Amino acid sequence: MYAQHWGLVDIPFQSTIDQRWFYEGPSHEEAVARLLFIVEQHRRLGVLVGEAGTGKSMLLAVLKRAVQRAQGQVVHVNVAGRSGEEVVWELAAGLRLSPRPDDPPRTLWRKIEEVLLGNQLAHVQTVLVFDHFEWADRECQKAIARLVHLNTQTPTWTTMVVAVREKALQESCDLFRHLIDLTIQAPPFSNDESRDYVISLLSRAGRRDPLFTDSALDRLHALSGGVPRELNRLCDMSLLAAMSAGAVAVTADIVGSFAAEESAEKSFDRQTVLNNV
């Protein structure tokens, strides 16, 4: 779309967990350090907490890569839309147990317990990651609680990490909340982090000269609240709008006008719905 126009070799502002675009600002650097701490210190359970779009899935991808580099085993399960039995099946598949579609849960549980015990005895670091836990149903919560209660060895070589939106923490994790060793925050960026994030990603995409004005960067942070996913969306659309306008840089007015148009469209759509009720 606009990459060639702005002298970019790639599109930087995408919703992805590709670690080429990971920005390790102070807040996310601390989150990564805490995630690695619970693994390296053989803790049982950590919970990664943050609102939608704050980069939890990217942080989990960074953790996965670090553990694998240290010859550990990582199983990542996205629990969104999955039942408790489906999560257990996904876990068995991730542990390379070759589960069959007709395997009953009790068979899968026995195999999972056996492989985790084997890893414990062999001192193989095993990390079980459960993402989007705000979507977990009650049976899924029970499955995770069962895993936590199975993991009684000290020190343990199996660490579980649950990622959940902050507003859903109490409800989604109530069955095992008292067993959490560490709660890790994935906060929005500060204003300085937002500015550095945009500049850093543009640099990785091949742009050395400033593309957003200082006031535009401030406006981006104000509108996005420092949420990386929203920053990506606003930057992406602002670059497109600036190109269409024939501008030589993205100004605060361009960012603001795009946001105003979007807000007006949402208001119009809402009013249309109300009129049709």
PDB file of C-alpha atoms in Angstrom:
ATOM      1  CA  MET A   1       0.000   0.000   0.000  1.00  0.00           C
ATOM      2  CA  TYR A   2       2.122   2.893   1.256  1.00  0.00           C
ATOM      3  CA  ALA A   3       5.498   1.185   1.873  1.00  0.00           C
ATOM      4  CA  GLN A   4       7.126   2.281  -1.374  1.00  0.00           C
ATOM      5  CA  HIS A   5       5.756   5.808  -1.068  1.00  0.00           C
ATOM      6  CA  TRP A   6       7.362   6.307   2.347  1.00  0.00           C
ATOM      7  CA  GLY A   7      10.580   4.451   1.537  1.00  0.00           C
ATOM      8  CA  LEU A   8       9.812   1.430   3.691  1.00  0.00           C
ATOM      9  CA  VAL A   9      10.978  -2.102   2.978  1.00  0.00           C
ATOM     10  CA  ASP A  10       8.134  -3.594   5.018  1.00  0.00           C
ATOM     11  CA  ILE A  11       4.871  -2.628   6.713  1.00  0.00           C
ATOM     12  CA  PRO A  12       5.813  -2.038  10.366  1.00  0.00           C
ATOM     13  CA  PHE A  13       2.481  -1.481  12.083  1.00  0.00           C
ATOM     14  CA  GLN A  14       0.813  -4.873  11.907  1.00  0.00           C
ATOM     15  CA  SER A  15      -1.083  -6.923  14.468  1.00  0.00           C
ATOM     16  CA  THR A  16       1.422  -9.748  14.689  1.00  0.00           C
ATOM     17  CA  ILE A  17       3.575 -11.690  17.135  1.00  0.00           C
ATOM     18  CA  ASP A  18       6.502 -11.617  14.707  1.00  0.00           C
ATOM     19  CA  GLN A  19       9.364 -10.730  17.028  1.00  0.00           C
ATOM     20  CA  ARG A  20      11.035  -8.564  14.404  1.00  0.00           C
ATOM     21  CA  TRP A  21       8.547  -5.954  15.586  1.00  0.00           C
ATOM     22  CA  PHE A  22       8.889  -6.526  19.318  1.00  0.00           C
ATOM     23  CA  TYR A  23       9.618  -3.285  21.138  1.00  0.00           C
ATOM     24  CA  GLU A  24      11.273  -3.851  24.499  1.00  0.00           C
ATOM     25  CA  GLY A  25      10.555  -0.578  26.212  1.00  0.00           C
ATOM     26  CA  PRO A  26      10.924  -0.288  29.996  1.00  0.00           C
ATOM     27  CA  SER A  27       7.455  -1.660  30.812  1.00  0.00           C
ATOM     28  CA  HIS A  28       7.698  -4.665  28.494  1.00  0.00           C
ATOM     29  CA  GLU A  29      11.317  -5.261  29.455  1.00  0.00           C
ATOM     30  CA  GLU A  30      10.173  -5.658  33.048  1.00  0.00           C
ATOM     31  CA  ALA A  31       7.348  -7.992  31.988  1.00  0.00           C
ATOM     32  CA  VAL A  32       9.795 -10.226  30.086  1.00  0.00           C
ATOM     33  CA  ALA A  33      12.154 -10.260  33.071  1.00  0.00           C
ATOM     34  CA  ARG A  34       9.334 -11.344  35.376  1.00  0.00           C
ATOM     35  CA  LEU A  35       8.177 -14.063  32.980  1.00  0.00           C
ATOM     36  CA  LEU A  36      11.703 -15.439  32.778  1.00  0.00           C
ATOM     37  CA  PHE A  37      12.007 -15.199  36.564  1.00  0.00           C
ATOM     38  CA  ILE A  38       9.130 -17.581  37.249  1.00  0.00           C
ATOM     39  CA  VAL A  39      10.582 -20.094  34.786  1.00  0.00           C
ATOM     40  CA  GLU A  40      14.198 -19.856  35.907  1.00  0.00           C
ATOM     41  CA  GLN A  41      13.214 -19.947  39.582  1.00  0.00           C
ATOM     42  CA  HIS A  42      10.993 -22.992  39.000  1.00  0.00           C
ATOM     43  CA  ARG A  43       7.735 -21.399  40.114  1.00  0.00           C
ATOM     44  CA  ARG A  44       4.463 -23.164  39.405  1.00  0.00           C
ATOM     45  CA  LEU A  45       2.155 -20.459  38.121  1.00  0.00           C
ATOM     46  CA  GLY A  46       2.369 -16.943  36.769  1.00  0.00           C
ATOM     47  CA  VAL A  47      -0.436 -14.797  35.413  1.00  0.00           C
ATOM     48  CA  LEU A  48       0.202 -12.198  32.717  1.00  0.00           C
ATOM     49  CA  VAL A  49      -2.377  -9.439  33.078  1.00  0.00           C
ATOM     50  CA  GLY A  50      -3.236  -6.580  30.741  1.00  0.00           C
ATOM     51  CA  GLU A  51      -6.058  -5.054  28.804  1.00  0.00           C
ATOM     52  CA  ALA A  52      -6.793  -5.986  25.191  1.00  0.00           C
ATOM     53  CA  GLY A  53      -4.051  -4.966  22.792  1.00  0.00           C
ATOM     54  CA  THR A  54      -1.295  -4.329  25.341  1.00  0.00           C
ATOM     55  CA  GLY A  55       0.978  -6.994  23.863  1.00  0.00           C
ATOM     56  CA  LYS A  56       0.383 -10.063  26.031  1.00  0.00           C
ATOM     57  CA  SER A  57       0.582 -12.505  23.114  1.00  0.00           C
ATOM     58  CA  MET A  58       3.810 -10.908  21.883  1.00  0.00           C
ATOM     59  CA  LEU A  59       5.330 -11.192  25.365  1.00  0.00           C
ATOM     60  CA  LEU A  60       4.370 -14.868  25.456  1.00  0.00           C
ATOM     61  CA  ALA A  61       6.047 -15.372  22.081  1.00  0.00           C
ATOM     62  CA  VAL A  62       9.223 -13.777  23.448  1.00  0.00           C
ATOM     63  CA  LEU A  63       9.073 -16.090  26.473  1.00  0.00           C
ATOM     64  CA  LYS A  64       8.585 -19.124  24.226  1.00  0.00           C
ATOM     65  CA  ARG A  65      11.634 -18.280  22.157  1.00  0.00           C
ATOM     66  CA  ALA A  66      13.801 -17.748  25.237  1.00  0.00           C
ATOM     67  CA  VAL A  67      12.787 -21.080  26.792  1.00  0.00           C
ATOM     68  CA  GLN A  68      13.325 -22.969  23.545  1.00  0.00           C
ATOM     69  CA  ARG A  69      16.774 -21.420  23.172  1.00  0.00           C
ATOM     70  CA  ALA A  70      17.568 -22.852  26.604  1.00  0.00           C
ATOM     71  CA  GLN A  71      16.472 -26.300  25.355  1.00  0.00           C
ATOM     72  CA  GLY A  72      13.200 -26.186  27.247  1.00  0.00           C
ATOM     73  CA  GLN A  73       9.802 -27.316  25.986  1.00  0.00           C
ATOM     74  CA  VAL A  74       6.946 -24.858  25.504  1.00  0.00           C
ATOM     75  CA  VAL A  75       3.311 -25.659  24.781  1.00  0.00           C
ATOM     76  CA  HIS A  76       1.130 -22.717  23.780  1.00  0.00           C
ATOM     77  CA  VAL A  77      -2.645 -23.155  23.892  1.00  0.00           C
ATOM     78  CA  ASN A  78      -5.112 -20.473  22.821  1.00  0.00           C
ATOM     79  CA  VAL A  79      -8.144 -21.250  24.959  1.00  0.00           C
ATOM     80  CA  ALA A  80     -10.496 -18.853  23.140  1.00  0.00           C
ATOM     81  CA  GLY A  81     -13.544 -20.772  21.954  1.00  0.00           C
ATOM     82  CA  ARG A  82     -12.293 -24.110  23.279  1.00  0.00           C
ATOM     83  CA  SER A  83     -13.910 -26.386  25.822  1.00  0.00           C
ATOM     84  CA  GLY A  84     -12.037 -27.967  28.685  1.00  0.00           C
ATOM     85  CA  GLU A  85     -11.725 -31.256  26.776  1.00  0.00           C
ATOM     86  CA  GLU A  86     -10.424 -29.449  23.695  1.00  0.00           C
ATOM     87  CA  VAL A  87      -7.802 -27.654  25.767  1.00  0.00           C
ATOM     88  CA  VAL A  88      -6.640 -30.970  27.239  1.00  0.00           C
ATOM     89  CA  TRP A  89      -6.407 -32.433  23.720  1.00  0.00           C
ATOM     90  CA  GLU A  90      -4.419 -29.394  22.510  1.00  0.00           C
ATOM     91  CA  LEU A  91      -2.109 -29.756  25.490  1.00  0.00           C
ATOM     92  CA  ALA A  92      -1.528 -33.433  24.718  1.00  0.00           C
ATOM     93  CA  ALA A  93      -0.785 -32.572  21.092  1.00  0.00           C
ATOM     94  CA  GLY A  94       1.640 -29.842  22.156  1.00  0.00           C
ATOM     95  CA  LEU A  95       3.454 -32.333  24.377  1.00  0.00           C
ATOM     96  CA  ARG A  96       3.836 -34.565  21.292  1.00  0.00           C
ATOM     97  CA  LEU A  97       1.646 -37.335  22.648  1.00  0.00           C
ATOM     98  CA  SER A  98      -0.078 -37.873  19.275  1.00  0.00           C
ATOM     99  CA  PRO A  99      -3.621 -37.877  20.693  1.00  0.00           C
ATOM    100  CA  ARG A 100      -6.372 -39.410  18.593  1.00  0.00           C
ATOM    101  CA  PRO A 101      -9.689 -37.589  18.093  1.00  0.00           C
ATOM    102  CA  ASP A 102     -11.513 -40.339  19.989  1.00  0.00           C
ATOM    103  CA  ASP A 103      -9.153 -40.490  22.975  1.00  0.00           C
ATOM    104  CA  PRO A 104     -11.190 -40.052  26.172  1.00  0.00           C
ATOM    105  CA  PRO A 105     -10.095 -37.284  28.549  1.00  0.00           C
ATOM    106  CA  ARG A 106      -8.948 -39.764  31.229  1.00  0.00           C
ATOM    107  CA  THR A 107      -6.515 -41.324  28.738  1.00  0.00           C
ATOM    108  CA  LEU A 108      -5.143 -37.917  27.772  1.00  0.00           C
ATOM    109  CA  TRP A 109      -4.779 -36.894  31.402  1.00  0.00           C
ATOM    110  CA  ARG A 110      -2.827 -40.054  32.201  1.00  0.00           C
ATOM    111  CA  LYS A 111      -0.456 -39.440  29.286  1.00  0.00           C
ATOM    112  CA  ILE A 112      -0.014 -35.778  30.221  1.00  0.00           C
ATOM    113  CA  GLU A 113       0.793 -36.678  33.828  1.00  0.00           C
ATOM    114  CA  GLU A 114       3.316 -39.278  32.668  1.00  0.00           C
ATOM    115  CA  VAL A 115       5.192 -36.940  30.334  1.00  0.00           C
ATOM    116  CA  LEU A 116       5.271 -34.102  32.879  1.00  0.00           C
ATOM    117  CA  LEU A 117       6.609 -36.496  35.516  1.00  0.00           C
ATOM    118  CA  GLY A 118       9.223 -37.707  33.034  1.00  0.00           C
ATOM    119  CA  ASN A 119      10.291 -34.134  32.308  1.00  0.00           C
ATOM    120  CA  GLN A 120      10.458 -33.463  36.041  1.00  0.00           C
ATOM    121  CA  LEU A 121      12.755 -36.434  36.637  1.00  0.00           C
ATOM    122  CA  ALA A 122      14.916 -35.525  33.627  1.00  0.00           C
ATOM    123  CA  HIS A 123      15.047 -31.839  34.632  1.00  0.00           C
ATOM    124  CA  VAL A 124      13.554 -30.706  31.333  1.00  0.00           C
ATOM    125  CA  GLN A 125      12.096 -27.227  31.754  1.00  0.00           C
ATOM    126  CA  THR A 126       8.487 -27.343  30.581  1.00  0.00           C
ATOM    127  CA  VAL A 127       6.358 -24.232  30.176  1.00  0.00           C
ATOM    128  CA  LEU A 128       2.615 -24.496  29.569  1.00  0.00           C
ATOM    129  CA  VAL A 129       1.127 -21.265  28.239  1.00  0.00           C
ATOM    130  CA  PHE A 130      -2.605 -20.558  28.123  1.00  0.00           C
ATOM    131  CA  ASP A 131      -3.493 -17.419  26.196  1.00  0.00           C
ATOM    132  CA  HIS A 132      -6.765 -15.422  26.045  1.00  0.00           C
ATOM    133  CA  PHE A 133      -7.930 -16.962  29.301  1.00  0.00           C
ATOM    134  CA  GLU A 134     -10.714 -14.407  29.642  1.00  0.00           C
ATOM    135  CA  TRP A 135     -12.572 -16.614  27.151  1.00  0.00           C
ATOM    136  CA  ALA A 136     -12.102 -19.802  29.184  1.00  0.00           C
ATOM    137  CA  ASP A 137     -15.265 -21.628  30.173  1.00  0.00           C
ATOM    138  CA  ARG A 138     -15.694 -23.256  33.580  1.00  0.00           C
ATOM    139  CA  GLU A 139     -14.484 -26.665  32.405  1.00  0.00           C
ATOM    140  CA  CYS A 140     -11.353 -25.085  30.977  1.00  0.00           C
ATOM    141  CA  GLN A 141     -10.700 -23.360  34.298  1.00  0.00           C
ATOM    142  CA  LYS A 142     -11.088 -26.701  36.053  1.00  0.00           C
ATOM    143  CA  ALA A 143      -8.563 -28.287  33.691  1.00  0.00           C
ATOM    144  CA  ILE A 144      -5.957 -25.628  34.470  1.00  0.00           C
ATOM    145  CA  ALA A 145      -6.677 -25.916  38.195  1.00  0.00           C
ATOM    146  CA  ARG A 146      -6.120 -29.669  37.931  1.00  0.00           C
ATOM    147  CA  LEU A 147      -2.764 -29.097  36.233  1.00  0.00           C
ATOM    148  CA  VAL A 148      -1.687 -26.697  38.962  1.00  0.00           C
ATOM    149  CA  HIS A 149      -2.650 -29.145  41.700  1.00  0.00           C
ATOM    150  CA  LEU A 150      -0.794 -31.962  39.928  1.00  0.00           C
ATOM    151  CA  ASN A 151       2.359 -29.869  39.967  1.00  0.00           C
ATOM    152  CA  THR A 152       3.479 -30.362  43.572  1.00  0.00           C
ATOM    153  CA  GLN A 153       7.203 -31.077  43.132  1.00  0.00           C
ATOM    154  CA  THR A 154       9.738 -28.650  44.632  1.00  0.00           C
ATOM    155  CA  PRO A 155      11.546 -27.349  42.722  1.00  0.00           C
ATOM    156  CA  THR A 156       9.143 -27.832  39.862  1.00  0.00           C
ATOM    157  CA  TRP A 157      10.278 -28.174  36.267  1.00  0.00           C
ATOM    158  CA  THR A 158       6.802 -27.365  34.956  1.00  0.00           C
ATOM    159  CA  THR A 159       5.744 -23.714  34.954  1.00  0.00           C
ATOM    160  CA  MET A 160       2.325 -22.557  33.835  1.00  0.00           C
ATOM    161  CA  VAL A 161       1.615 -19.085  32.485  1.00  0.00           C
ATOM    162  CA  VAL A 162      -1.936 -17.813  32.060  1.00  0.00           C
ATOM    163  CA  ALA A 163      -2.595 -14.629  30.065  1.00  0.00           C
ATOM    164  CA  VAL A 164      -5.840 -12.827  30.836  1.00  0.00           C
ATOM    165  CA  ARG A 165      -7.417  -9.399  30.583  1.00  0.00           C
ATOM    166  CA  GLU A 166      -7.236  -7.538  33.859  1.00  0.00           C
ATOM    167  CA  LYS A 167     -11.000  -7.069  34.154  1.00  0.00           C
ATOM    168  CA  ALA A 168     -11.517 -10.841  33.858  1.00  0.00           C
ATOM    169  CA  LEU A 169      -8.764 -11.889  36.271  1.00  0.00           C
ATOM    170  CA  GLN A 170     -10.913 -12.541  39.322  1.00  0.00           C
ATOM    171  CA  GLU A 171     -13.672 -14.427  37.512  1.00  0.00           C
ATOM    172  CA  SER A 172     -11.497 -16.418  35.104  1.00  0.00           C
ATOM    173  CA  CYS A 173      -8.848 -17.506  37.605  1.00  0.00           C
ATOM    174  CA  ASP A 174     -10.869 -17.921  40.795  1.00  0.00           C
ATOM    175  CA  LEU A 175     -10.293 -21.692  40.975  1.00  0.00           C
ATOM    176  CA  PHE A 176      -6.536 -21.295  41.240  1.00  0.00           C
ATOM    177  CA  ARG A 177      -5.999 -17.628  42.111  1.00  0.00           C
ATOM    178  CA  HIS A 178      -4.661 -18.543  45.552  1.00  0.00           C
ATOM    179  CA  LEU A 179      -1.923 -20.614  43.884  1.00  0.00           C
ATOM    180  CA  ILE A 180      -0.524 -17.804  41.716  1.00  0.00           C
ATOM    181  CA  ASP A 181       3.165 -17.244  42.422  1.00  0.00           C
ATOM    182  CA  LEU A 182       3.497 -13.984  40.516  1.00  0.00           C
ATOM    183  CA  THR A 183       1.183 -11.595  38.693  1.00  0.00           C
ATOM    184  CA  ILE A 184       2.909  -9.855  35.789  1.00  0.00           C
ATOM    185  CA  GLN A 185       1.557  -6.633  34.318  1.00  0.00           C
ATOM    186  CA  ALA A 186       1.526  -5.787  30.609  1.00  0.00           C
ATOM    187  CA  PRO A 187       0.700  -2.063  30.900  1.00  0.00           C
ATOM    188  CA  PRO A 188       0.094   0.448  28.103  1.00  0.00           C
ATOM    189  CA  PHE A 189       3.080   2.473  26.941  1.00  0.00           C
ATOM    190  CA  SER A 190       3.997   5.777  28.516  1.00  0.00           C
ATOM    191  CA  ASN A 191       4.128   8.807  26.221  1.00  0.00           C
ATOM    192  CA  ASP A 192       7.900   8.407  25.803  1.00  0.00           C
ATOM    193  CA  GLU A 193       7.523   4.695  25.076  1.00  0.00           C
ATOM    194  CA  SER A 194       4.821   5.363  22.477  1.00  0.00           C
ATOM    195  CA  ARG A 195       7.070   7.859  20.690  1.00  0.00           C
ATOM    196  CA  ASP A 196      10.064   5.535  20.779  1.00  0.00           C
ATOM    197  CA  TYR A 197       7.907   2.597  19.660  1.00  0.00           C
ATOM    198  CA  VAL A 198       6.764   4.378  16.499  1.00  0.00           C
ATOM    199  CA  ILE A 199      10.254   5.640  15.663  1.00  0.00           C
ATOM    200  CA  SER A 200      11.838   2.244  16.367  1.00  0.00           C
ATOM    201  CA  LEU A 201       9.438   0.294  14.159  1.00  0.00           C
ATOM    202  CA  LEU A 202       9.809   2.754  11.295  1.00  0.00           C
ATOM    203  CA  SER A 203      13.591   2.420  11.576  1.00  0.00           C
ATOM    204  CA  ARG A 204      13.359  -1.365  11.388  1.00  0.00           C
ATOM    205  CA  ALA A 205      11.198  -0.967   8.292  1.00  0.00           C
ATOM    206  CA  GLY A 206      13.931   1.087   6.631  1.00  0.00           C
ATOM    207  CA  ARG A 207      12.917   4.665   7.421  1.00  0.00           C
ATOM    208  CA  ARG A 208      15.739   6.684   8.976  1.00  0.00           C
ATOM    209  CA  ASP A 209      14.372  10.217   8.611  1.00  0.00           C
ATOM    210  CA  PRO A 210      11.471  11.399  10.820  1.00  0.00           C
ATOM    211  CA  LEU A 211       8.075  10.586   9.347  1.00  0.00           C
ATOM    212  CA  PHE A 212       5.757  11.664  12.164  1.00  0.00           C
ATOM    213  CA  THR A 213       6.136  15.146  13.620  1.00  0.00           C
ATOM    214  CA  ASP A 214       6.642  15.506  17.373  1.00  0.00           C
ATOM    215  CA  SER A 215       3.105  16.787  17.814  1.00  0.00           C
ATOM    216  CA  ALA A 216       1.775  13.871  15.737  1.00  0.00           C
ATOM    217  CA  LEU A 217       3.536  11.412  18.034  1.00  0.00           C
ATOM    218  CA  ASP A 218       1.974  13.101  21.054  1.00  0.00           C
ATOM    219  CA  ARG A 219      -1.445  12.949  19.399  1.00  0.00           C
ATOM    220  CA  LEU A 220      -0.990   9.257  18.607  1.00  0.00           C
ATOM    221  CA  HIS A 221      -0.288   8.504  22.250  1.00  0.00           C
ATOM    222  CA  ALA A 222      -3.246  10.563  23.450  1.00  0.00           C
ATOM    223  CA  LEU A 223      -5.651   8.850  21.065  1.00  0.00           C
ATOM    224  CA  SER A 224      -4.317   5.322  21.587  1.00  0.00           C
ATOM    225  CA  GLY A 225      -3.846   5.506  25.333  1.00  0.00           C
ATOM    226  CA  GLY A 226      -0.471   3.872  24.776  1.00  0.00           C
ATOM    227  CA  VAL A 227      -2.054   0.564  23.733  1.00  0.00           C
ATOM    228  CA  PRO A 228       0.249  -1.017  21.108  1.00  0.00           C
ATOM    229  CA  ARG A 229      -2.550  -2.528  19.019  1.00  0.00           C
ATOM    230  CA  GLU A 230      -4.318   0.824  18.820  1.00  0.00           C
ATOM    231  CA  LEU A 231      -1.036   2.607  18.094  1.00  0.00           C
ATOM    232  CA  ASN A 232      -0.456   0.225  15.197  1.00  0.00           C
ATOM    233  CA  ARG A 233      -3.911   0.884  13.788  1.00  0.00           C
ATOM    234  CA  LEU A 234      -3.633   4.654  14.086  1.00  0.00           C
ATOM    235  CA  CYS A 235      -0.125   4.751  12.594  1.00  0.00           C
ATOM    236  CA  ASP A 236      -1.165   2.522   9.716  1.00  0.00           C
ATOM    237  CA  MET A 237      -4.204   4.611   8.815  1.00  0.00           C
ATOM    238  CA  SER A 238      -2.368   7.913   9.354  1.00  0.00           C
ATOM    239  CA  LEU A 239       0.382   6.906   6.924  1.00  0.00           C
ATOM    240  CA  LEU A 240      -2.251   6.016   4.365  1.00  0.00           C
ATOM    241  CA  ALA A 241      -4.119   9.291   4.937  1.00  0.00           C
ATOM    242  CA  ALA A 242      -0.919  11.344   4.657  1.00  0.00           C
ATOM    243  CA  MET A 243       0.010   9.612   1.413  1.00  0.00           C
ATOM    244  CA  SER A 244      -3.459  10.249  -0.022  1.00  0.00           C
ATOM    245  CA  ALA A 245      -3.198  13.924   0.970  1.00  0.00           C
ATOM    246  CA  GLY A 246       0.205  14.283  -0.691  1.00  0.00           C
ATOM    247  CA  ALA A 247       1.829  15.282   2.600  1.00  0.00           C
ATOM    248  CA  VAL A 248       5.572  14.978   3.136  1.00  0.00           C
ATOM    249  CA  ALA A 249       5.119  13.933   6.778  1.00  0.00           C
ATOM    250  CA  VAL A 250       2.381  12.855   9.157  1.00  0.00           C
ATOM    251  CA  THR A 251       1.258  15.818  11.241  1.00  0.00           C
ATOM    252  CA  ALA A 252      -0.956  16.050  14.296  1.00  0.00           C
ATOM    253  CA  ASP A 253      -3.698  17.516  12.098  1.00  0.00           C
ATOM    254  CA  ILE A 254      -3.618  14.468   9.831  1.00  0.00           C
ATOM    255  CA  VAL A 255      -3.779  12.104  12.794  1.00  0.00           C
ATOM    256  CA  GLY A 256      -6.545  14.163  14.377  1.00  0.00           C
ATOM    257  CA  SER A 257      -8.611  14.513  11.201  1.00  0.00           C
ATOM    258  CA  PHE A 258      -8.454  10.785  10.559  1.00  0.00           C
ATOM    259  CA  ALA A 259      -9.531  10.055  14.137  1.00  0.00           C
ATOM    260  CA  ALA A 260     -12.342  12.632  13.890  1.00  0.00           C
ATOM    261  CA  GLU A 261     -13.638  11.070  10.673  1.00  0.00           C
ATOM    262  CA  GLU A 262     -13.569   7.646  12.267  1.00  0.00           C
ATOM    263  CA  SER A 263     -15.422   8.925  15.336  1.00  0.00           C
ATOM    264  CA  ALA A 264     -18.063  10.547  13.127  1.00  0.00           C
ATOM    265  CA  GLU A 265     -18.546   7.307  11.206  1.00  0.00           C
ATOM    266  CA  LYS A 266     -19.034   5.370  14.437  1.00  0.00           C
ATOM    267  CA  SER A 267     -21.562   7.938  15.672  1.00  0.00           C
ATOM    268  CA  PHE A 268     -23.437   7.748  12.366  1.00  0.00           C
ATOM    269  CA  ASP A 269     -23.512   3.949  12.482  1.00  0.00           C
ATOM    270  CA  ARG A 270     -24.783   4.009  16.068  1.00  0.00           C
ATOM    271  CA  GLN A 271     -27.501   6.521  15.226  1.00  0.00           C
ATOM    272  CA  THR A 272     -28.533   4.448  12.200  1.00  0.00           C
ATOM    273  CA  VAL A 273     -28.927   1.394  14.404  1.00  0.00           C
ATOM    274  CA  LEU A 274     -30.990   3.361  16.941  1.00  0.00           C
ATOM    275  CA  ASN A 275     -33.222   4.721  14.189  1.00  0.00           C
ATOM    276  CA  ASN A 276     -33.901   1.209  12.956  1.00  0.00           C
ATOM    277  CA  VAL A 277     -34.850  -0.142  16.369  1.00  0.00           C
TER     278      VAL A 277
END
